mmCIF file of N, CA and C in Angstrom:
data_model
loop_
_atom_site.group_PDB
_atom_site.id
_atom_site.type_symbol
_atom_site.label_atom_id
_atom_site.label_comp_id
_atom_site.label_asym_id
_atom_site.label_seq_id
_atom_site.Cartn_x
_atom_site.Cartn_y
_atom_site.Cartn_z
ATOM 1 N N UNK H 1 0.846 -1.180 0.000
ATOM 2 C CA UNK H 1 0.000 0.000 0.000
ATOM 3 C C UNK H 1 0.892 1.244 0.000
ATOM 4 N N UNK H 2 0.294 2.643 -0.902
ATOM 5 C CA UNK H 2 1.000 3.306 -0.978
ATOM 6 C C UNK H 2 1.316 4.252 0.235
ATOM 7 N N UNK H 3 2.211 5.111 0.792
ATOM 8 C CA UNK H 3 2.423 5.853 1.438
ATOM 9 C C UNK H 3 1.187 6.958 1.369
ATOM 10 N N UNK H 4 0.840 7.472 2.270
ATOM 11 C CA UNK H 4 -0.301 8.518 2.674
ATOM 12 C C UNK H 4 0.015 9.852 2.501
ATOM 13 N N UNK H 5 0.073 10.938 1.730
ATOM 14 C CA UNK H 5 0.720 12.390 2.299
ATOM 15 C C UNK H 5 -0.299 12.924 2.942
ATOM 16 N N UNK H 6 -0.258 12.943 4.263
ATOM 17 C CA UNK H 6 -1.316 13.657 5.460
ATOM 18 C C UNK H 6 -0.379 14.926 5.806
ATOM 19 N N UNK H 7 0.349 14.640 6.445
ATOM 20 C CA UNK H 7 1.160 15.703 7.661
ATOM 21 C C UNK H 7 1.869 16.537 6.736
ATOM 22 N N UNK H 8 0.845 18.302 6.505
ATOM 23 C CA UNK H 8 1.664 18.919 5.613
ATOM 24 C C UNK H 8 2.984 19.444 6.225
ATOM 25 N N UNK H 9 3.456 19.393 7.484
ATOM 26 C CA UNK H 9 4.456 19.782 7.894
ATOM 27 C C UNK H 9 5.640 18.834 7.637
ATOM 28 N N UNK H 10 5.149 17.657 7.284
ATOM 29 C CA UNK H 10 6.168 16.223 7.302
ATOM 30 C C UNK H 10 6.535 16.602 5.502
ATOM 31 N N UNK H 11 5.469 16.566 4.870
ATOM 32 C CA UNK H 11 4.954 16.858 3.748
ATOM 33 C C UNK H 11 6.591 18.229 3.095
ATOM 34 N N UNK H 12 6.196 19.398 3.733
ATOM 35 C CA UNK H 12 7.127 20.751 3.569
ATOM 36 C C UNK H 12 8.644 19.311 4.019
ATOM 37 N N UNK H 13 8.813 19.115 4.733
ATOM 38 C CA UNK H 13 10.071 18.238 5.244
ATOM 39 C C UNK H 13 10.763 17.725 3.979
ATOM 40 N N UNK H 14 10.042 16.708 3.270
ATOM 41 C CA UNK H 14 10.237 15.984 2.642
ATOM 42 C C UNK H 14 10.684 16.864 1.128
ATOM 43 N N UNK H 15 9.933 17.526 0.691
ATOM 44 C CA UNK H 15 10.034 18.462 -0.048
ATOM 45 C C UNK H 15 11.512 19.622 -0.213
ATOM 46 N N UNK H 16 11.695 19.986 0.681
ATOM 47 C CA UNK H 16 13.016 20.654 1.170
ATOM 48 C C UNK H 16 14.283 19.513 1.581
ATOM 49 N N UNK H 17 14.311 18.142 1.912
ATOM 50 C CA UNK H 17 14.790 17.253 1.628
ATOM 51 C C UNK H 17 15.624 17.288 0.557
ATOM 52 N N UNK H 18 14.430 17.020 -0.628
ATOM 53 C CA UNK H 18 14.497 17.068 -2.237
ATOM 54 C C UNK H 18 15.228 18.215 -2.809
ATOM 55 N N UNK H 19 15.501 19.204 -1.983
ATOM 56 C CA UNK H 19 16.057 20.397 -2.894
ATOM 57 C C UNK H 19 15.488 21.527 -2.896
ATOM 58 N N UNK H 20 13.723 21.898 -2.647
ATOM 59 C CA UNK H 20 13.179 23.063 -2.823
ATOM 60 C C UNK H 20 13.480 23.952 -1.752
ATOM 61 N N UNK H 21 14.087 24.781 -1.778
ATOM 62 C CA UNK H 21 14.234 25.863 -0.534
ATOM 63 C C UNK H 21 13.363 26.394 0.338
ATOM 64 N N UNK H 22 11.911 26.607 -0.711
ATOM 65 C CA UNK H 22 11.081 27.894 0.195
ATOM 66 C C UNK H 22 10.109 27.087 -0.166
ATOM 67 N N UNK H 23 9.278 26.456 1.042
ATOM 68 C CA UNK H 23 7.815 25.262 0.625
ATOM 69 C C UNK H 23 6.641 26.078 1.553
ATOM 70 N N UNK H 24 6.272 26.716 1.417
ATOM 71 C CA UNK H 24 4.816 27.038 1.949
ATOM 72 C C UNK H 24 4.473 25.993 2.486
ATOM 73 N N UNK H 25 3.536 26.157 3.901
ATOM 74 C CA UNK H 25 2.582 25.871 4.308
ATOM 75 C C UNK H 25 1.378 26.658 4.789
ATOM 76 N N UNK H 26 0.034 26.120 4.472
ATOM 77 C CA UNK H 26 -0.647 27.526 5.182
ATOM 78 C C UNK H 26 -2.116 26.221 5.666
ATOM 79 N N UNK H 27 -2.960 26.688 6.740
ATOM 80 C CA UNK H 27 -3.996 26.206 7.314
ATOM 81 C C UNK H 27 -5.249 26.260 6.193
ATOM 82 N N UNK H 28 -5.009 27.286 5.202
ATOM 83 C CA UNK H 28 -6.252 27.020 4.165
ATOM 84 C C UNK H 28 -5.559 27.155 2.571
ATOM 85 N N UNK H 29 -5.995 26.857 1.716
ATOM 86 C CA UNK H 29 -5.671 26.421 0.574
ATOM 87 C C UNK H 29 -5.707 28.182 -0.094
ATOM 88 N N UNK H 30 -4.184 28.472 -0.482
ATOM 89 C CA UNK H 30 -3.894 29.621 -1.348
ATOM 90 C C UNK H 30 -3.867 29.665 -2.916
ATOM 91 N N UNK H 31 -3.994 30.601 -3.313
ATOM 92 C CA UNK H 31 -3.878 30.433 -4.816
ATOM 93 C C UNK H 31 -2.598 30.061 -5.679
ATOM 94 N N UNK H 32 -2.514 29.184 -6.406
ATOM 95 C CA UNK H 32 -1.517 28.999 -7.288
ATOM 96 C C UNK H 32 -1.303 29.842 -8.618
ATOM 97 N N UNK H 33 -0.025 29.960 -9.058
ATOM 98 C CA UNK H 33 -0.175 31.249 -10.055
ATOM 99 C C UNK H 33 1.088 30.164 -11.042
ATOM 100 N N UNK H 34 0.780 30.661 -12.552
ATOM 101 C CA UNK H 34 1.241 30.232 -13.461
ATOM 102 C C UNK H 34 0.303 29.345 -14.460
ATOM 103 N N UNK H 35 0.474 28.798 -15.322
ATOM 104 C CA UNK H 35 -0.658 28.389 -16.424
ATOM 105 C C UNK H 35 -1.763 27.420 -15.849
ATOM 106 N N UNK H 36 -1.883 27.295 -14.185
ATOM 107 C CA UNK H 36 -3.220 26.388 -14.289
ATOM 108 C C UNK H 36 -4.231 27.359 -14.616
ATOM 109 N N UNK H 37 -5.458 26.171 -14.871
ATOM 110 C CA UNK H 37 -6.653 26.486 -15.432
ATOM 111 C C UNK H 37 -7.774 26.425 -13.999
ATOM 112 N N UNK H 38 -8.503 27.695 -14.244
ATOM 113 C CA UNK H 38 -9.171 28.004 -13.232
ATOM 114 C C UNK H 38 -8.354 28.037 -11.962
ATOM 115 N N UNK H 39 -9.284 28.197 -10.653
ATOM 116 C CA UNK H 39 -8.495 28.809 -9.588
ATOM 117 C C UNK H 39 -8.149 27.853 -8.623
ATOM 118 N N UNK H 40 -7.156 27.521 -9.073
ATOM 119 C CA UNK H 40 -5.942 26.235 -8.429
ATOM 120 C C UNK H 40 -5.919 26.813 -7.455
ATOM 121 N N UNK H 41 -5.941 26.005 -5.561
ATOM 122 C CA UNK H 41 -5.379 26.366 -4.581
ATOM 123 C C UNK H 41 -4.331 25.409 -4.277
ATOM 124 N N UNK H 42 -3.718 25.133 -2.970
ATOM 125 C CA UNK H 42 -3.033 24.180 -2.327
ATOM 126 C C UNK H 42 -3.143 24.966 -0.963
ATOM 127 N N UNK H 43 -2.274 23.312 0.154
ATOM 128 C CA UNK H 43 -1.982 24.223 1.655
ATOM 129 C C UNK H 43 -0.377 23.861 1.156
ATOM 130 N N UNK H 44 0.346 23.205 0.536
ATOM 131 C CA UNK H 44 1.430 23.283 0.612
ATOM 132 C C UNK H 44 1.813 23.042 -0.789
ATOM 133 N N UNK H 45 2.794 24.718 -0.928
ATOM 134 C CA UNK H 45 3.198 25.247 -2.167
ATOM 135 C C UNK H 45 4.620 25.650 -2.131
ATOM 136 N N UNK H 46 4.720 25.037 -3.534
ATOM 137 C CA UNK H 46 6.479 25.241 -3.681
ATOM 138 C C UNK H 46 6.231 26.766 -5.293
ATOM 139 N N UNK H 47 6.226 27.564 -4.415
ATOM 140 C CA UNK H 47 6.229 28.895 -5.756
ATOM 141 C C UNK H 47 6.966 28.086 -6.749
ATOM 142 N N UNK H 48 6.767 28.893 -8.232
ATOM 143 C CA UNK H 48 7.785 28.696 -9.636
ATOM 144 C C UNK H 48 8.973 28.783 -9.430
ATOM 145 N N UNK H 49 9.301 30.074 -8.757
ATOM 146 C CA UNK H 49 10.624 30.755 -8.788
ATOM 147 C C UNK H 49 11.554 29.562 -8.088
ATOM 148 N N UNK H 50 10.850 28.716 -7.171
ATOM 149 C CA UNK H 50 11.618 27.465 -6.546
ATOM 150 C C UNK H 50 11.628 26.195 -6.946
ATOM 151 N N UNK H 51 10.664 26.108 -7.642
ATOM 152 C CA UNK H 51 10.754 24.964 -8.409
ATOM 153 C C UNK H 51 11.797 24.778 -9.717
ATOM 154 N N UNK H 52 12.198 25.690 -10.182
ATOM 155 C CA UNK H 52 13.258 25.435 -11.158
ATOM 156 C C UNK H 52 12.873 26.444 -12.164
ATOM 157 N N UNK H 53 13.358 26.792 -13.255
ATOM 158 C CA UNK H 53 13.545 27.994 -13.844
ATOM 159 C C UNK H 53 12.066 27.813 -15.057
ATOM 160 N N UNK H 54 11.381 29.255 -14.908
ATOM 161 C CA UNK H 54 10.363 29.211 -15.610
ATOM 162 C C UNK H 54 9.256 28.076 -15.833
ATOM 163 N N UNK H 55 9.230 27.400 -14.336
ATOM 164 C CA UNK H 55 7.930 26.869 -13.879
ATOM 165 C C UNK H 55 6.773 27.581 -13.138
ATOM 166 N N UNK H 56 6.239 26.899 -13.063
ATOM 167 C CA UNK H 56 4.383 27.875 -12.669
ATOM 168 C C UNK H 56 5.045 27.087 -11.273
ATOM 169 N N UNK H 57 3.461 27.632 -10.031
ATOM 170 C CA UNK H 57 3.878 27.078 -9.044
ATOM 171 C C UNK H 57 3.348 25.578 -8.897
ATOM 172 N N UNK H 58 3.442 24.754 -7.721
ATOM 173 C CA UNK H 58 3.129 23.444 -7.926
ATOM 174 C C UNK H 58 2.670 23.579 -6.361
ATOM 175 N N UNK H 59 1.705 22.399 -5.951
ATOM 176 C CA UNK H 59 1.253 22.637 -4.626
ATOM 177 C C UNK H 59 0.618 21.316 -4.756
ATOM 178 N N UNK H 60 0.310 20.924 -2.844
ATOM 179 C CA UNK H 60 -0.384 19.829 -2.598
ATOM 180 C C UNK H 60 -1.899 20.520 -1.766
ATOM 181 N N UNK H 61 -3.199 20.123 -2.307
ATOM 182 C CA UNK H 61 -4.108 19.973 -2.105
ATOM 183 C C UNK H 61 -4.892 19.217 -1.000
ATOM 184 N N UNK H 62 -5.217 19.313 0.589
ATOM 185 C CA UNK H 62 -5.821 18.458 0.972
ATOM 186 C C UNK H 62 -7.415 18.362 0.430
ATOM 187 N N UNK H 63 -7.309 16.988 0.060
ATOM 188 C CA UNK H 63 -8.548 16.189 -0.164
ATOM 189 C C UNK H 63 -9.446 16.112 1.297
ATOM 190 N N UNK H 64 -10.991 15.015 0.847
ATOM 191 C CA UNK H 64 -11.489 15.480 2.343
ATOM 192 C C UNK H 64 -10.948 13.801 3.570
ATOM 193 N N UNK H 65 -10.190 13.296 2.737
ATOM 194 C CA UNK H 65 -9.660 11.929 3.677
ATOM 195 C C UNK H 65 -8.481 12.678 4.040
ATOM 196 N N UNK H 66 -7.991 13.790 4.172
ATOM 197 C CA UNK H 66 -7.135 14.179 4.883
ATOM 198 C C UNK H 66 -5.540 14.049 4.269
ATOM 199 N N UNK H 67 -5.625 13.065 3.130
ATOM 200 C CA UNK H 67 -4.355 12.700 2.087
ATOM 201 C C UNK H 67 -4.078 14.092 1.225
ATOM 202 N N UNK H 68 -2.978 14.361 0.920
ATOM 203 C CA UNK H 68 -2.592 16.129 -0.223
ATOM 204 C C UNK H 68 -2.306 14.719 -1.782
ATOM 205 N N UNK H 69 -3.111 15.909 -2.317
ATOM 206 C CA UNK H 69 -2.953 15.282 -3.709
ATOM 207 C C UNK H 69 -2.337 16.343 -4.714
ATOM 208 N N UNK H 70 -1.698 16.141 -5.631
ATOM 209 C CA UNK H 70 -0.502 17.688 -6.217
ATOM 210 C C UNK H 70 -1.643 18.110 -6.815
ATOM 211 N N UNK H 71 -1.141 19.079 -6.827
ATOM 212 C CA UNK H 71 -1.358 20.509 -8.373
ATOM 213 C C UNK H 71 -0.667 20.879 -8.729
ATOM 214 N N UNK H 72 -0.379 20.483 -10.266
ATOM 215 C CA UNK H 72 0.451 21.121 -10.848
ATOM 216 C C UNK H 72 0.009 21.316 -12.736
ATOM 217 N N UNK H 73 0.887 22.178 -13.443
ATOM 218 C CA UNK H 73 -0.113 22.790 -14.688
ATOM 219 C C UNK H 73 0.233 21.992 -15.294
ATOM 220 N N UNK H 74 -0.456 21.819 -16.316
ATOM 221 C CA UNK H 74 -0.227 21.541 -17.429
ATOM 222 C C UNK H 74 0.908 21.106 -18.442
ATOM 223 N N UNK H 75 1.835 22.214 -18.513
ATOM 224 C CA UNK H 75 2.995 22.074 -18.783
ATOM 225 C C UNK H 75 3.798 21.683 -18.264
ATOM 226 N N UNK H 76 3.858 21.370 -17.077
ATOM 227 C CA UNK H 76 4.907 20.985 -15.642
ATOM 228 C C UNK H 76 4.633 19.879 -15.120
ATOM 229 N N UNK H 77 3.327 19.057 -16.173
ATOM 230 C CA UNK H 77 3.119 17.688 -15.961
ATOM 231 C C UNK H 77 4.184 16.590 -16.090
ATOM 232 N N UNK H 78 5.225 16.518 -17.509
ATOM 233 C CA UNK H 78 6.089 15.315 -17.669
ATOM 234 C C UNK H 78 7.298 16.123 -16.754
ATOM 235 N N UNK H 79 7.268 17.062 -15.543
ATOM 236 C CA UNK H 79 8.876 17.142 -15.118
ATOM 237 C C UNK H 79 8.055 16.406 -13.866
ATOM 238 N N UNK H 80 6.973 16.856 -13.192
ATOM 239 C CA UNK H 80 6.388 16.816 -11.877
ATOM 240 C C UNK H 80 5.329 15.556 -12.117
ATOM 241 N N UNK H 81 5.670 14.402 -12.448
ATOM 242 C CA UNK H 81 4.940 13.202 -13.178
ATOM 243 C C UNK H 81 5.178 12.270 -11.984
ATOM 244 N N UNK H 82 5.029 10.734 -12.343
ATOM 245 C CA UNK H 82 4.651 9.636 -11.372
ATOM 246 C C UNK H 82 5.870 9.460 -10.469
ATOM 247 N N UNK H 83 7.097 9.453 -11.288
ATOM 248 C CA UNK H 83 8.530 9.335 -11.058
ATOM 249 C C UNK H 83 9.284 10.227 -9.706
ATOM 250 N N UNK H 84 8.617 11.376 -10.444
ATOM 251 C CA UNK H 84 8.928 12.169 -8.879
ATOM 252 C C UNK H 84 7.893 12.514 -7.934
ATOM 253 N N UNK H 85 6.926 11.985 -8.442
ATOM 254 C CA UNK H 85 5.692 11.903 -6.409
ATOM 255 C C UNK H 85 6.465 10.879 -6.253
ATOM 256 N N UNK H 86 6.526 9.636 -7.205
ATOM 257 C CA UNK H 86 7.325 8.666 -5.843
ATOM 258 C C UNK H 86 8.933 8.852 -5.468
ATOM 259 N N UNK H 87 9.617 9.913 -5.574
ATOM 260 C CA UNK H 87 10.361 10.327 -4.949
ATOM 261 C C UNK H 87 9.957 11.009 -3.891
ATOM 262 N N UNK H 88 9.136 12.058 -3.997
ATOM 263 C CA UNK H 88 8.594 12.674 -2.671
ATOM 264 C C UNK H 88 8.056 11.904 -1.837
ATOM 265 N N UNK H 89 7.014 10.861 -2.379
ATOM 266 C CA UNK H 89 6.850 10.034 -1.310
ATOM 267 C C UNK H 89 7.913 9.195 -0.552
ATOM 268 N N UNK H 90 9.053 8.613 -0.865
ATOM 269 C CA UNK H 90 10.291 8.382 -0.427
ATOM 270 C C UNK H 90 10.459 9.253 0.617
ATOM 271 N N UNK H 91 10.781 10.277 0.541
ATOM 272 C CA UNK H 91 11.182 11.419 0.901
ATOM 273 C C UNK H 91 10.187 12.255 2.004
ATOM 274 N N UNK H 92 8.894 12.069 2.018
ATOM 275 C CA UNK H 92 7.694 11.805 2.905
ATOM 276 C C UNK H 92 8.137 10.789 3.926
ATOM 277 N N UNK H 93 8.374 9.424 3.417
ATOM 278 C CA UNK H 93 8.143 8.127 4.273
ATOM 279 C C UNK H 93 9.644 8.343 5.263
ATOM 280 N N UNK H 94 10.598 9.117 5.047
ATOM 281 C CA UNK H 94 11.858 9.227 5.676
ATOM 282 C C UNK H 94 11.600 10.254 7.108
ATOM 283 N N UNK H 95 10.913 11.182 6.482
ATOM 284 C CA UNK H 95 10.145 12.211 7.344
ATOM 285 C C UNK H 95 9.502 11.805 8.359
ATOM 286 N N UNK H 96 8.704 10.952 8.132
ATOM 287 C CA UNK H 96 7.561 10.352 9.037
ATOM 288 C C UNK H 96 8.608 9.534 10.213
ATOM 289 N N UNK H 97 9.873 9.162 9.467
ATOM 290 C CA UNK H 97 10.438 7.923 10.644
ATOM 291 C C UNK H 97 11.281 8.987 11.302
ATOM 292 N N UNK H 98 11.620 9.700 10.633
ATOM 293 C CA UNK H 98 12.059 10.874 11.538
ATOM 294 C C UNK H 98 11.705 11.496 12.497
ATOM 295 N N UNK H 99 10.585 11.703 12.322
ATOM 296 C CA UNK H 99 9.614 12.584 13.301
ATOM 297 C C UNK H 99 9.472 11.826 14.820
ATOM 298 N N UNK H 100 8.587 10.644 14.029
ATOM 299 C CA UNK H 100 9.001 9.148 15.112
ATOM 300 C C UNK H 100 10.218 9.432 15.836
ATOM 301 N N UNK H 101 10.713 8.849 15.327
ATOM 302 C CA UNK H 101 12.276 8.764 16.188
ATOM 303 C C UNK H 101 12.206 9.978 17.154
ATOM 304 N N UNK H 102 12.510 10.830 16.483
ATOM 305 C CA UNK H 102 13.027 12.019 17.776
ATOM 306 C C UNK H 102 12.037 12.040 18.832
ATOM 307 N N UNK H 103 10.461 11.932 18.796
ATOM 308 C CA UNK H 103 9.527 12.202 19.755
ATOM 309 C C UNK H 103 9.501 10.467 20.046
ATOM 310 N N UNK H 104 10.514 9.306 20.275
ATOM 311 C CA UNK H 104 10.061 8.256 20.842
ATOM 312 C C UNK H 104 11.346 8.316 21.544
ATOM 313 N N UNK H 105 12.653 8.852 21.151
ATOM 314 C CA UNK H 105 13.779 8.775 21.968
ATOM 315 C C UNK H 105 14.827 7.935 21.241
ATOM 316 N N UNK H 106 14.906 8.122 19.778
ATOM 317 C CA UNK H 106 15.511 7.224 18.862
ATOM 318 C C UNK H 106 16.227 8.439 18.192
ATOM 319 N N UNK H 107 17.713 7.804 17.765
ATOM 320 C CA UNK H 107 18.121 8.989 16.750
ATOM 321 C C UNK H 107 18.065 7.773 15.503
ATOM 322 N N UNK H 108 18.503 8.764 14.339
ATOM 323 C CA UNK H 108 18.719 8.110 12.791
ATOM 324 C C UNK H 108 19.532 7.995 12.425
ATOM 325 N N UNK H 109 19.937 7.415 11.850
ATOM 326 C CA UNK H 109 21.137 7.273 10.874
ATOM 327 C C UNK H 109 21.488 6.617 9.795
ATOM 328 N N UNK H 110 21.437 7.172 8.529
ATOM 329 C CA UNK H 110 21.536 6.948 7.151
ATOM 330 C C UNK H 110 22.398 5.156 7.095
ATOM 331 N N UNK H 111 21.679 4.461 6.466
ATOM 332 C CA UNK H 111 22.392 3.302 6.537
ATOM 333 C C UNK H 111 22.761 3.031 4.753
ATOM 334 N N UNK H 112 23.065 1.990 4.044
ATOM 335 C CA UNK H 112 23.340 2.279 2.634
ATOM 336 C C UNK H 112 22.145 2.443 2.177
ATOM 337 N N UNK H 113 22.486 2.827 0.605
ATOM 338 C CA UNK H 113 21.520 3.199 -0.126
ATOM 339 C C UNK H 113 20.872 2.177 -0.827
ATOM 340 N N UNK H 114 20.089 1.706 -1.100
ATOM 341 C CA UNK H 114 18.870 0.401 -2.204
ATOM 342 C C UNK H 114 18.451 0.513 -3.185
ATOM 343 N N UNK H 115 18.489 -0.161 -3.968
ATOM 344 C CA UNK H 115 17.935 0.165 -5.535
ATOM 345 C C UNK H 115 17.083 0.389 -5.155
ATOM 346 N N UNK H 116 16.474 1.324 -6.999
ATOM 347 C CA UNK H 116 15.673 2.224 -6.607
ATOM 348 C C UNK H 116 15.179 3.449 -5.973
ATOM 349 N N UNK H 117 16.470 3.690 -5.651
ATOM 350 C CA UNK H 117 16.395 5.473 -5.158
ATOM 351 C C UNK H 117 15.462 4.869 -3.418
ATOM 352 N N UNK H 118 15.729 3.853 -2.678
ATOM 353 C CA UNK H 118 14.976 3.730 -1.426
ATOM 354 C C UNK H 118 15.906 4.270 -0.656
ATOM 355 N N UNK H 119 15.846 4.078 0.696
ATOM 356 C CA UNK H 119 16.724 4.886 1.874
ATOM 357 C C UNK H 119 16.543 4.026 2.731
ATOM 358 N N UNK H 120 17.743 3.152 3.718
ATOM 359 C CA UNK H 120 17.560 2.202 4.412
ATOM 360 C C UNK H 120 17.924 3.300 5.848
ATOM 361 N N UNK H 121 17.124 3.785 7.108
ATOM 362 C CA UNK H 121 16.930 4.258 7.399
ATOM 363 C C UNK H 121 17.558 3.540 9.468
ATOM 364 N N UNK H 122 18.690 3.657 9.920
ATOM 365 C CA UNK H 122 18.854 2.722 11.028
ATOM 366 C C UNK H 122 18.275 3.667 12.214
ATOM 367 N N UNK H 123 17.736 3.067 13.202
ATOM 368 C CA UNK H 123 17.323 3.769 14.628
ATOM 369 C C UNK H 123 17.932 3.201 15.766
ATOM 370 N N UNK H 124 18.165 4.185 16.390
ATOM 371 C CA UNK H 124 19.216 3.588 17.536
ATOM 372 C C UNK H 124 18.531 4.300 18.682
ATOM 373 N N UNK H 125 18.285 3.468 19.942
ATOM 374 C CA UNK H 125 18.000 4.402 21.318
ATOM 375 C C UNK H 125 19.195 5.717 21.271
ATOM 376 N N UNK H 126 18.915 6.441 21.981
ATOM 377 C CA UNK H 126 19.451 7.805 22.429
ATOM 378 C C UNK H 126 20.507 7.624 23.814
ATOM 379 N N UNK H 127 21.399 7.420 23.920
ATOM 380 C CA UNK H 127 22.271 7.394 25.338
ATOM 381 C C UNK H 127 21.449 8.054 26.109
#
């Protein structure tokens, strides 16, 4: 089963992970600007200017099960496609054990890397 994107704060984590510098979060869904059609919102938005050169903005949408589903235009479909949600979701699912960890009394530590761009992720009690 696939990974869930709920926790837009885990969500911004994962995202800035990946490379984006400046990830919005906001409690209600803002407007997106660049070639979508009609009035695109999200709660968590990565502006154009951060997404890479002469992209619109891109954002995650909460749905009403509480999961963010993207927005993104048109044109910014084959860069922001299946390939890289499931990188973000990667990159989500690292977040989540993260979060874990520190609020159970566990630190992390990068163990090798797995085909497939996965992340083998070690937890160790805390001295």
């Amino acid at each position: 089963m696939p990974i869930a994107l709920r926790d837009p704060e885990l969500l911004a984590a994962a995202l800035t992970d990946l490379g984006y510098a400046a990830v919005e979060t906001h409690a209600r869904p803002q407007p997106l600007y660049g070639q979508l059609t009609g009035a695109a919102r999200a709660e968590v938005i990565v502006r154009g200017r951060h997404a890479g050169a002469g992209r619109d903005d891109l954002g995650f949408l909460r749905r009403p099960d509480s999961t963010h589903a993207l927005v993104v235009s048109g044109r910014d479909r084959s860069r922001f496609d299946r390939r890289w949600l499931a990188r973000v979701t990667r990159a989500y699912g690292c977040a989540v054990v993260q979060h874990f960890a520190r609020g159970h009394g566990y630190q992390v530590s990068p163990g090798a890397p797995l085909p497939g761009g996965a992340r083998r992720l070690v937890l160790r009690p805390r001295d």
